[in-house]
Amino acid sequence: GGTSCDGLFCFAGLGCGTLAVLEQNEAGIVLLLSFDWNDGLFDVTWSENNEHVLITSSGDGSLQIWDTAKTKGPLQVYKEHTQEAYSVDWSQTRGEQLVVSGSWDQTAKLWDPAVGKSLCTFKGHEGVIYSTIWSPHIPGCFASASGDQTLRIWDIKSPGVKLVIPAHQAEILSCDWCKYDENLLVTGAVDCSLKGWDLRNIRQPVFILLGHTYAIRRVKFSPFHATLLASCSYDFTVRFWDFSKPSPLLETVEHHTEFTCGLDLSLHNRGQV
């Protein structure tokens, strides 16, 4: 531990992780700079109030705050989770600068990047947490998806879980909030299905999307279309869906030759993923 290694070796599984910061310009996508960490990095989130700041979450249970203007190393390291910190997300609602992390230690933690320790720990899941995502609408509200087959909704003002949704009969690896409906979320699971959930009536899903042939690793709603979403999977594909249509699968993209572990949709360019 503690030795830096270049990207080639990091990805060969020597236990190192690299955060790569990329820029798109006329020449294409170029590497601006990279940071090394002595364990794998599982997730990354941009600051919502400083364009130079990012937070990563790591296999050693820690979160790292990085500043692209300072190339030495992390500004700060939070080490509280006792197992892999698998997800991290920065709040998008105005008036709060809060970060939530989810871990294989079955807890979610709330952080203010200006404070040196977590503000609160959320317990209740009975399996590892794979995904923690802030509501884009409701301040202080986030969702978590877990290996315990549930989607849970939390309110930072109260320590207990607000809502438990037994969403799949399989591990749930990803969840996301609709950008146009504060009551609508989607989950993606090891059972290869995507399910939509209306928080006002959780007895059955509002939609089920089938087509992936292996576990769904990440799902994201479109920032521009209320009924459009994208998913990626261990079946190597990225799929685009419109759950309002009779045939909801719009497109299957087979560009990858390995597990597809993450994706996001650009907030600036409608067509870019």
PDB file of C-alpha atoms in Angstrom:
ATOM      1  CA  GLY A   1       0.000   0.000   0.000  1.00  0.00           C
ATOM      2  CA  GLY A   2       0.979   3.612  -0.466  1.00  0.00           C
ATOM      3  CA  THR A   3       2.964   3.135  -3.666  1.00  0.00           C
ATOM      4  CA  SER A   4       1.677   4.913  -6.732  1.00  0.00           C
ATOM      5  CA  CYS A   5       1.439   2.945  -9.936  1.00  0.00           C
ATOM      6  CA  ASP A   6       0.629   3.958 -13.468  1.00  0.00           C
ATOM      7  CA  GLY A   7      -2.732   3.287 -15.099  1.00  0.00           C
ATOM      8  CA  LEU A   8      -1.534   0.196 -16.898  1.00  0.00           C
ATOM      9  CA  PHE A   9      -0.809  -1.635 -13.663  1.00  0.00           C
ATOM     10  CA  CYS A  10      -3.729  -0.218 -11.726  1.00  0.00           C
ATOM     11  CA  PHE A  11      -6.156  -1.786 -14.139  1.00  0.00           C
ATOM     12  CA  ALA A  12      -4.229  -5.065 -14.031  1.00  0.00           C
ATOM     13  CA  GLY A  13      -5.561  -5.619 -10.518  1.00  0.00           C
ATOM     14  CA  LEU A  14      -2.610  -4.750  -8.290  1.00  0.00           C
ATOM     15  CA  GLY A  15      -4.971  -3.036  -5.883  1.00  0.00           C
ATOM     16  CA  CYS A  16      -4.334   0.530  -7.014  1.00  0.00           C
ATOM     17  CA  GLY A  17      -6.945   2.919  -8.346  1.00  0.00           C
ATOM     18  CA  THR A  18      -6.662   5.889 -10.682  1.00  0.00           C
ATOM     19  CA  LEU A  19      -8.968   8.877 -10.974  1.00  0.00           C
ATOM     20  CA  ALA A  20      -8.663  10.210 -14.533  1.00  0.00           C
ATOM     21  CA  VAL A  21      -9.893  13.727 -15.299  1.00  0.00           C
ATOM     22  CA  LEU A  22     -10.704  14.108 -18.991  1.00  0.00           C
ATOM     23  CA  GLU A  23     -11.523  17.078 -21.188  1.00  0.00           C
ATOM     24  CA  GLN A  24     -13.358  17.111 -24.481  1.00  0.00           C
ATOM     25  CA  ASN A  25     -12.095  19.571 -27.086  1.00  0.00           C
ATOM     26  CA  GLU A  26     -11.575  19.783 -30.852  1.00  0.00           C
ATOM     27  CA  ALA A  27      -8.896  17.087 -30.674  1.00  0.00           C
ATOM     28  CA  GLY A  28     -11.294  14.657 -29.009  1.00  0.00           C
ATOM     29  CA  ILE A  29     -11.128  13.456 -25.422  1.00  0.00           C
ATOM     30  CA  VAL A  30      -7.800  14.173 -23.755  1.00  0.00           C
ATOM     31  CA  LEU A  31      -6.439  13.289 -20.333  1.00  0.00           C
ATOM     32  CA  LEU A  32      -6.017  16.462 -18.265  1.00  0.00           C
ATOM     33  CA  LEU A  33      -4.557  14.839 -15.180  1.00  0.00           C
ATOM     34  CA  SER A  34      -4.804  11.727 -13.060  1.00  0.00           C
ATOM     35  CA  PHE A  35      -4.611  10.895  -9.367  1.00  0.00           C
ATOM     36  CA  ASP A  36      -3.548   7.584  -7.849  1.00  0.00           C
ATOM     37  CA  TRP A  37      -5.009   5.931  -4.763  1.00  0.00           C
ATOM     38  CA  ASN A  38      -3.694   2.781  -3.142  1.00  0.00           C
ATOM     39  CA  ASP A  39      -6.958   0.877  -3.468  1.00  0.00           C
ATOM     40  CA  GLY A  40      -9.613   0.470  -6.145  1.00  0.00           C
ATOM     41  CA  LEU A  41     -11.940   3.412  -6.812  1.00  0.00           C
ATOM     42  CA  PHE A  42     -15.599   2.441  -7.234  1.00  0.00           C
ATOM     43  CA  ASP A  43     -17.450   5.716  -7.772  1.00  0.00           C
ATOM     44  CA  VAL A  44     -16.916   9.436  -8.343  1.00  0.00           C
ATOM     45  CA  THR A  45     -19.074  12.547  -8.016  1.00  0.00           C
ATOM     46  CA  TRP A  46     -18.390  16.139  -9.065  1.00  0.00           C
ATOM     47  CA  SER A  47     -18.890  18.940  -6.568  1.00  0.00           C
ATOM     48  CA  GLU A  48     -22.052  20.920  -7.222  1.00  0.00           C
ATOM     49  CA  ASN A  49     -20.463  24.184  -6.035  1.00  0.00           C
ATOM     50  CA  ASN A  50     -16.836  24.020  -7.197  1.00  0.00           C
ATOM     51  CA  GLU A  51     -15.935  22.876 -10.703  1.00  0.00           C
ATOM     52  CA  HIS A  52     -12.449  21.782  -9.575  1.00  0.00           C
ATOM     53  CA  VAL A  53     -13.534  19.419  -6.795  1.00  0.00           C
ATOM     54  CA  LEU A  54     -14.446  15.721  -6.990  1.00  0.00           C
ATOM     55  CA  ILE A  55     -15.039  13.001  -4.417  1.00  0.00           C
ATOM     56  CA  THR A  56     -14.210   9.343  -4.987  1.00  0.00           C
ATOM     57  CA  SER A  57     -15.101   6.261  -2.949  1.00  0.00           C
ATOM     58  CA  SER A  58     -12.690   3.401  -2.475  1.00  0.00           C
ATOM     59  CA  GLY A  59     -12.285  -0.288  -1.745  1.00  0.00           C
ATOM     60  CA  ASP A  60     -10.571   0.556   1.555  1.00  0.00           C
ATOM     61  CA  GLY A  61     -13.796   2.151   2.842  1.00  0.00           C
ATOM     62  CA  SER A  62     -12.555   5.715   2.474  1.00  0.00           C
ATOM     63  CA  LEU A  63     -13.752   8.767   0.560  1.00  0.00           C
ATOM     64  CA  GLN A  64     -11.223  11.112  -1.034  1.00  0.00           C
ATOM     65  CA  ILE A  65     -11.728  14.787  -1.914  1.00  0.00           C
ATOM     66  CA  TRP A  66      -9.632  15.873  -4.897  1.00  0.00           C
ATOM     67  CA  ASP A  67      -8.989  19.332  -6.343  1.00  0.00           C
ATOM     68  CA  THR A  68      -7.972  19.453 -10.013  1.00  0.00           C
ATOM     69  CA  ALA A  69      -6.189  22.751  -9.324  1.00  0.00           C
ATOM     70  CA  LYS A  70      -3.942  20.998  -6.772  1.00  0.00           C
ATOM     71  CA  THR A  71      -2.237  17.972  -8.263  1.00  0.00           C
ATOM     72  CA  LYS A  72      -0.451  16.594  -5.196  1.00  0.00           C
ATOM     73  CA  GLY A  73      -3.058  14.278  -3.695  1.00  0.00           C
ATOM     74  CA  PRO A  74      -6.416  14.323  -1.951  1.00  0.00           C
ATOM     75  CA  LEU A  75      -7.361  17.468  -0.034  1.00  0.00           C
ATOM     76  CA  GLN A  76      -9.021  15.276   2.540  1.00  0.00           C
ATOM     77  CA  VAL A  77      -9.660  11.584   3.235  1.00  0.00           C
ATOM     78  CA  TYR A  78     -12.647  10.340   5.216  1.00  0.00           C
ATOM     79  CA  LYS A  79     -12.115   6.872   6.620  1.00  0.00           C
ATOM     80  CA  GLU A  80     -15.199   5.690   8.502  1.00  0.00           C
ATOM     81  CA  HIS A  81     -16.799   2.898   6.485  1.00  0.00           C
ATOM     82  CA  THR A  82     -15.485  -0.485   7.607  1.00  0.00           C
ATOM     83  CA  GLN A  83     -15.835  -2.134   4.186  1.00  0.00           C
ATOM     84  CA  GLU A  84     -15.781  -1.020   0.538  1.00  0.00           C
ATOM     85  CA  ALA A  85     -17.314   2.415  -0.061  1.00  0.00           C
ATOM     86  CA  TYR A  86     -19.183   1.544  -3.234  1.00  0.00           C
ATOM     87  CA  SER A  87     -21.121   4.715  -4.045  1.00  0.00           C
ATOM     88  CA  VAL A  88     -20.890   8.457  -3.510  1.00  0.00           C
ATOM     89  CA  ASP A  89     -23.212  11.277  -4.628  1.00  0.00           C
ATOM     90  CA  TRP A  90     -23.245  15.052  -4.172  1.00  0.00           C
ATOM     91  CA  SER A  91     -26.602  16.680  -3.437  1.00  0.00           C
ATOM     92  CA  GLN A  92     -28.134  18.566  -6.355  1.00  0.00           C
ATOM     93  CA  THR A  93     -30.770  20.612  -4.546  1.00  0.00           C
ATOM     94  CA  ARG A  94     -30.051  24.266  -3.833  1.00  0.00           C
ATOM     95  CA  GLY A  95     -29.004  25.459  -0.427  1.00  0.00           C
ATOM     96  CA  GLU A  96     -27.185  22.364   0.827  1.00  0.00           C
ATOM     97  CA  GLN A  97     -23.710  21.015   0.154  1.00  0.00           C
ATOM     98  CA  LEU A  98     -24.088  17.431   1.300  1.00  0.00           C
ATOM     99  CA  VAL A  99     -22.594  14.140   0.160  1.00  0.00           C
ATOM    100  CA  VAL A 100     -23.981  10.657   0.748  1.00  0.00           C
ATOM    101  CA  SER A 101     -21.933   7.460   0.571  1.00  0.00           C
ATOM    102  CA  GLY A 102     -23.038   3.834   0.561  1.00  0.00           C
ATOM    103  CA  SER A 103     -20.919   0.907   1.667  1.00  0.00           C
ATOM    104  CA  TRP A 104     -20.654  -2.847   1.771  1.00  0.00           C
ATOM    105  CA  ASP A 105     -20.721  -2.397   5.577  1.00  0.00           C
ATOM    106  CA  GLN A 106     -24.522  -2.016   5.057  1.00  0.00           C
ATOM    107  CA  THR A 107     -24.570   1.655   6.090  1.00  0.00           C
ATOM    108  CA  ALA A 108     -25.006   4.969   4.309  1.00  0.00           C
ATOM    109  CA  LYS A 109     -23.216   8.022   5.657  1.00  0.00           C
ATOM    110  CA  LEU A 110     -23.948  11.728   5.325  1.00  0.00           C
ATOM    111  CA  TRP A 111     -21.070  14.184   4.896  1.00  0.00           C
ATOM    112  CA  ASP A 112     -20.536  17.912   4.697  1.00  0.00           C
ATOM    113  CA  PRO A 113     -17.221  18.334   2.816  1.00  0.00           C
ATOM    114  CA  ALA A 114     -16.366  21.269   5.105  1.00  0.00           C
ATOM    115  CA  VAL A 115     -16.567  19.011   8.189  1.00  0.00           C
ATOM    116  CA  GLY A 116     -13.922  16.410   8.990  1.00  0.00           C
ATOM    117  CA  LYS A 117     -16.262  13.594  10.001  1.00  0.00           C
ATOM    118  CA  SER A 118     -19.624  12.196   8.962  1.00  0.00           C
ATOM    119  CA  LEU A 119     -22.740  14.002  10.158  1.00  0.00           C
ATOM    120  CA  CYS A 120     -24.914  10.900  10.404  1.00  0.00           C
ATOM    121  CA  THR A 121     -24.951   7.146   9.728  1.00  0.00           C
ATOM    122  CA  PHE A 122     -28.046   5.444   8.294  1.00  0.00           C
ATOM    123  CA  LYS A 123     -28.579   1.813   9.288  1.00  0.00           C
ATOM    124  CA  GLY A 124     -31.291  -0.605   8.246  1.00  0.00           C
ATOM    125  CA  HIS A 125     -30.143  -2.458   5.160  1.00  0.00           C
ATOM    126  CA  GLU A 126     -29.471  -6.153   5.717  1.00  0.00           C
ATOM    127  CA  GLY A 127     -27.106  -6.469   2.771  1.00  0.00           C
ATOM    128  CA  VAL A 128     -24.379  -4.478   1.071  1.00  0.00           C
ATOM    129  CA  ILE A 129     -25.334  -1.062  -0.318  1.00  0.00           C
ATOM    130  CA  TYR A 130     -24.525  -0.702  -4.000  1.00  0.00           C
ATOM    131  CA  SER A 131     -26.061   2.679  -4.807  1.00  0.00           C
ATOM    132  CA  THR A 132     -26.946   5.896  -2.940  1.00  0.00           C
ATOM    133  CA  ILE A 133     -28.579   8.671  -4.986  1.00  0.00           C
ATOM    134  CA  TRP A 134     -29.919  12.057  -3.878  1.00  0.00           C
ATOM    135  CA  SER A 135     -33.365  13.180  -4.914  1.00  0.00           C
ATOM    136  CA  PRO A 136     -33.030  16.014  -7.442  1.00  0.00           C
ATOM    137  CA  HIS A 137     -36.280  17.486  -6.075  1.00  0.00           C
ATOM    138  CA  ILE A 138     -36.624  16.994  -2.332  1.00  0.00           C
ATOM    139  CA  PRO A 139     -33.910  18.527  -0.119  1.00  0.00           C
ATOM    140  CA  GLY A 140     -32.318  16.057   2.284  1.00  0.00           C
ATOM    141  CA  CYS A 141     -33.853  12.973   0.673  1.00  0.00           C
ATOM    142  CA  PHE A 142     -31.872  10.105  -0.856  1.00  0.00           C
ATOM    143  CA  ALA A 143     -32.468   6.560  -2.069  1.00  0.00           C
ATOM    144  CA  SER A 144     -30.340   3.467  -1.554  1.00  0.00           C
ATOM    145  CA  ALA A 145     -30.266   0.131  -3.382  1.00  0.00           C
ATOM    146  CA  SER A 146     -28.945  -3.003  -1.742  1.00  0.00           C
ATOM    147  CA  GLY A 147     -28.076  -6.658  -1.976  1.00  0.00           C
ATOM    148  CA  ASP A 148     -30.926  -7.213   0.503  1.00  0.00           C
ATOM    149  CA  GLN A 149     -33.299  -6.823  -2.503  1.00  0.00           C
ATOM    150  CA  THR A 150     -34.784  -3.545  -1.241  1.00  0.00           C
ATOM    151  CA  LEU A 151     -34.879   0.054  -2.387  1.00  0.00           C
ATOM    152  CA  ARG A 152     -35.011   2.407   0.599  1.00  0.00           C
ATOM    153  CA  ILE A 153     -35.870   6.091   0.871  1.00  0.00           C
ATOM    154  CA  TRP A 154     -34.251   8.167   3.623  1.00  0.00           C
ATOM    155  CA  ASP A 155     -34.728  11.661   5.055  1.00  0.00           C
ATOM    156  CA  ILE A 156     -31.622  13.185   6.636  1.00  0.00           C
ATOM    157  CA  LYS A 157     -33.776  14.968   9.231  1.00  0.00           C
ATOM    158  CA  SER A 158     -34.854  11.638  10.739  1.00  0.00           C
ATOM    159  CA  PRO A 159     -32.467   8.758  11.519  1.00  0.00           C
ATOM    160  CA  GLY A 160     -34.759   5.868  10.530  1.00  0.00           C
ATOM    161  CA  VAL A 161     -35.725   4.710   7.052  1.00  0.00           C
ATOM    162  CA  LYS A 162     -38.684   6.518   5.518  1.00  0.00           C
ATOM    163  CA  LEU A 163     -39.767   3.815   3.071  1.00  0.00           C
ATOM    164  CA  VAL A 164     -38.740   0.230   2.288  1.00  0.00           C
ATOM    165  CA  ILE A 165     -39.624  -1.141  -1.141  1.00  0.00           C
ATOM    166  CA  PRO A 166     -39.035  -4.877  -1.761  1.00  0.00           C
ATOM    167  CA  ALA A 167     -38.250  -4.058  -5.374  1.00  0.00           C
ATOM    168  CA  HIS A 168     -36.730  -7.285  -6.757  1.00  0.00           C
ATOM    169  CA  GLN A 169     -36.181 -10.892  -5.769  1.00  0.00           C
ATOM    170  CA  ALA A 170     -32.493 -10.343  -6.479  1.00  0.00           C
ATOM    171  CA  GLU A 171     -29.675  -8.027  -5.494  1.00  0.00           C
ATOM    172  CA  ILE A 172     -30.333  -4.441  -6.618  1.00  0.00           C
ATOM    173  CA  LEU A 173     -27.168  -2.866  -8.024  1.00  0.00           C
ATOM    174  CA  SER A 174     -28.456   0.542  -9.123  1.00  0.00           C
ATOM    175  CA  CYS A 175     -31.217   3.103  -8.691  1.00  0.00           C
ATOM    176  CA  ASP A 176     -31.983   6.589  -9.976  1.00  0.00           C
ATOM    177  CA  TRP A 177     -34.576   9.330  -9.554  1.00  0.00           C
ATOM    178  CA  CYS A 178     -36.647  10.698 -12.407  1.00  0.00           C
ATOM    179  CA  LYS A 179     -35.674  14.305 -13.104  1.00  0.00           C
ATOM    180  CA  TYR A 180     -39.295  15.284 -13.841  1.00  0.00           C
ATOM    181  CA  ASP A 181     -41.301  13.432 -11.177  1.00  0.00           C
ATOM    182  CA  GLU A 182     -40.278  13.531  -7.522  1.00  0.00           C
ATOM    183  CA  ASN A 183     -42.205  10.315  -6.804  1.00  0.00           C
ATOM    184  CA  LEU A 184     -40.657   8.156  -9.547  1.00  0.00           C
ATOM    185  CA  LEU A 185     -37.523   6.022  -9.240  1.00  0.00           C
ATOM    186  CA  VAL A 186     -36.025   3.187 -11.256  1.00  0.00           C
ATOM    187  CA  THR A 187     -34.101   0.155 -10.005  1.00  0.00           C
ATOM    188  CA  GLY A 188     -31.802  -2.231 -11.889  1.00  0.00           C
ATOM    189  CA  ALA A 189     -30.974  -5.659 -10.529  1.00  0.00           C
ATOM    190  CA  VAL A 190     -29.191  -8.983 -10.919  1.00  0.00           C
ATOM    191  CA  ASP A 191     -32.478 -10.430 -12.283  1.00  0.00           C
ATOM    192  CA  CYS A 192     -31.770  -8.457 -15.521  1.00  0.00           C
ATOM    193  CA  SER A 193     -34.858  -6.260 -15.077  1.00  0.00           C
ATOM    194  CA  LEU A 194     -35.451  -2.534 -14.636  1.00  0.00           C
ATOM    195  CA  LYS A 195     -38.454  -1.533 -12.545  1.00  0.00           C
ATOM    196  CA  GLY A 196     -40.111   1.837 -12.031  1.00  0.00           C
ATOM    197  CA  TRP A 197     -41.512   2.750  -8.627  1.00  0.00           C
ATOM    198  CA  ASP A 198     -44.067   5.388  -7.651  1.00  0.00           C
ATOM    199  CA  LEU A 199     -43.473   6.287  -4.006  1.00  0.00           C
ATOM    200  CA  ARG A 200     -47.195   6.954  -3.484  1.00  0.00           C
ATOM    201  CA  ASN A 201     -48.067   3.350  -4.299  1.00  0.00           C
ATOM    202  CA  ILE A 202     -45.287   0.790  -3.907  1.00  0.00           C
ATOM    203  CA  ARG A 203     -47.399  -2.366  -4.125  1.00  0.00           C
ATOM    204  CA  GLN A 204     -46.418  -2.959  -7.737  1.00  0.00           C
ATOM    205  CA  PRO A 205     -44.002  -1.348 -10.191  1.00  0.00           C
ATOM    206  CA  VAL A 206     -45.313   1.234 -12.664  1.00  0.00           C
ATOM    207  CA  PHE A 207     -43.159  -0.325 -15.379  1.00  0.00           C
ATOM    208  CA  ILE A 208     -40.886  -3.346 -15.908  1.00  0.00           C
ATOM    209  CA  LEU A 209     -38.277  -3.276 -18.673  1.00  0.00           C
ATOM    210  CA  LEU A 210     -36.851  -6.581 -19.883  1.00  0.00           C
ATOM    211  CA  GLY A 211     -34.089  -7.223 -22.406  1.00  0.00           C
ATOM    212  CA  HIS A 212     -30.742  -7.358 -20.639  1.00  0.00           C
ATOM    213  CA  THR A 213     -29.335 -10.876 -20.368  1.00  0.00           C
ATOM    214  CA  TYR A 214     -27.064 -10.347 -17.337  1.00  0.00           C
ATOM    215  CA  ALA A 215     -27.139  -8.208 -14.213  1.00  0.00           C
ATOM    216  CA  ILE A 216     -27.827  -4.493 -14.714  1.00  0.00           C
ATOM    217  CA  ARG A 217     -24.992  -2.510 -13.219  1.00  0.00           C
ATOM    218  CA  ARG A 218     -26.232   1.078 -13.614  1.00  0.00           C
ATOM    219  CA  VAL A 219     -29.375   2.902 -14.676  1.00  0.00           C
ATOM    220  CA  LYS A 220     -29.866   6.640 -15.272  1.00  0.00           C
ATOM    221  CA  PHE A 221     -32.880   8.757 -16.163  1.00  0.00           C
ATOM    222  CA  SER A 222     -32.477  11.314 -18.935  1.00  0.00           C
ATOM    223  CA  PRO A 223     -32.055  14.946 -17.851  1.00  0.00           C
ATOM    224  CA  PHE A 224     -34.056  16.045 -20.921  1.00  0.00           C
ATOM    225  CA  HIS A 225     -36.906  13.544 -21.341  1.00  0.00           C
ATOM    226  CA  ALA A 226     -39.266  12.498 -18.572  1.00  0.00           C
ATOM    227  CA  THR A 227     -39.744   8.905 -19.780  1.00  0.00           C
ATOM    228  CA  LEU A 228     -36.304   8.154 -21.229  1.00  0.00           C
ATOM    229  CA  LEU A 229     -33.590   6.167 -19.438  1.00  0.00           C
ATOM    230  CA  ALA A 230     -30.340   4.365 -20.124  1.00  0.00           C
ATOM    231  CA  SER A 231     -28.905   1.213 -18.560  1.00  0.00           C
ATOM    232  CA  CYS A 232     -25.702  -0.797 -18.809  1.00  0.00           C
ATOM    233  CA  SER A 233     -25.038  -4.367 -17.896  1.00  0.00           C
ATOM    234  CA  TYR A 234     -22.676  -7.274 -17.444  1.00  0.00           C
ATOM    235  CA  ASP A 235     -24.059  -8.424 -20.823  1.00  0.00           C
ATOM    236  CA  PHE A 236     -21.635  -5.818 -22.348  1.00  0.00           C
ATOM    237  CA  THR A 237     -24.515  -3.671 -23.703  1.00  0.00           C
ATOM    238  CA  VAL A 238     -25.898  -0.203 -23.131  1.00  0.00           C
ATOM    239  CA  ARG A 239     -29.637   0.064 -23.691  1.00  0.00           C
ATOM    240  CA  PHE A 240     -31.939   3.043 -24.143  1.00  0.00           C
ATOM    241  CA  TRP A 241     -35.583   2.853 -23.108  1.00  0.00           C
ATOM    242  CA  ASP A 242     -38.761   4.913 -23.235  1.00  0.00           C
ATOM    243  CA  PHE A 243     -41.075   3.404 -20.646  1.00  0.00           C
ATOM    244  CA  SER A 244     -44.114   5.283 -22.055  1.00  0.00           C
ATOM    245  CA  LYS A 245     -43.972   3.374 -25.352  1.00  0.00           C
ATOM    246  CA  PRO A 246     -45.595  -0.023 -26.085  1.00  0.00           C
ATOM    247  CA  SER A 247     -42.173  -1.272 -27.240  1.00  0.00           C
ATOM    248  CA  PRO A 248     -39.961   0.501 -24.701  1.00  0.00           C
ATOM    249  CA  LEU A 249     -36.526  -0.711 -25.872  1.00  0.00           C
ATOM    250  CA  LEU A 250     -35.317   2.028 -28.239  1.00  0.00           C
ATOM    251  CA  GLU A 251     -31.771   0.883 -28.914  1.00  0.00           C
ATOM    252  CA  THR A 252     -29.142  -1.657 -27.862  1.00  0.00           C
ATOM    253  CA  VAL A 253     -25.541  -0.484 -28.183  1.00  0.00           C
ATOM    254  CA  GLU A 254     -22.909  -3.237 -28.363  1.00  0.00           C
ATOM    255  CA  HIS A 255     -19.704  -1.213 -28.386  1.00  0.00           C
ATOM    256  CA  HIS A 256     -18.097  -2.740 -25.290  1.00  0.00           C
ATOM    257  CA  THR A 257     -16.239  -6.037 -25.150  1.00  0.00           C
ATOM    258  CA  GLU A 258     -16.357  -6.371 -21.366  1.00  0.00           C
ATOM    259  CA  PHE A 259     -18.677  -5.756 -18.414  1.00  0.00           C
ATOM    260  CA  THR A 260     -20.223  -2.295 -18.706  1.00  0.00           C
ATOM    261  CA  CYS A 261     -20.149  -0.905 -15.189  1.00  0.00           C
ATOM    262  CA  GLY A 262     -21.219   2.723 -15.409  1.00  0.00           C
ATOM    263  CA  LEU A 263     -22.782   5.405 -17.543  1.00  0.00           C
ATOM    264  CA  ASP A 264     -24.242   8.882 -17.287  1.00  0.00           C
ATOM    265  CA  LEU A 265     -26.077  11.310 -19.557  1.00  0.00           C
ATOM    266  CA  SER A 266     -24.664  14.736 -20.309  1.00  0.00           C
ATOM    267  CA  LEU A 267     -26.460  17.725 -18.805  1.00  0.00           C
ATOM    268  CA  HIS A 268     -25.018  19.980 -21.531  1.00  0.00           C
ATOM    269  CA  ASN A 269     -25.376  17.968 -24.727  1.00  0.00           C
ATOM    270  CA  ARG A 270     -28.731  16.281 -25.274  1.00  0.00           C
ATOM    271  CA  GLY A 271     -27.343  13.462 -27.386  1.00  0.00           C
ATOM    272  CA  GLN A 272     -24.267  12.622 -25.350  1.00  0.00           C
ATOM    273  CA  VAL A 273     -23.874   9.640 -23.029  1.00  0.00           C
TER     274      VAL A 273
END
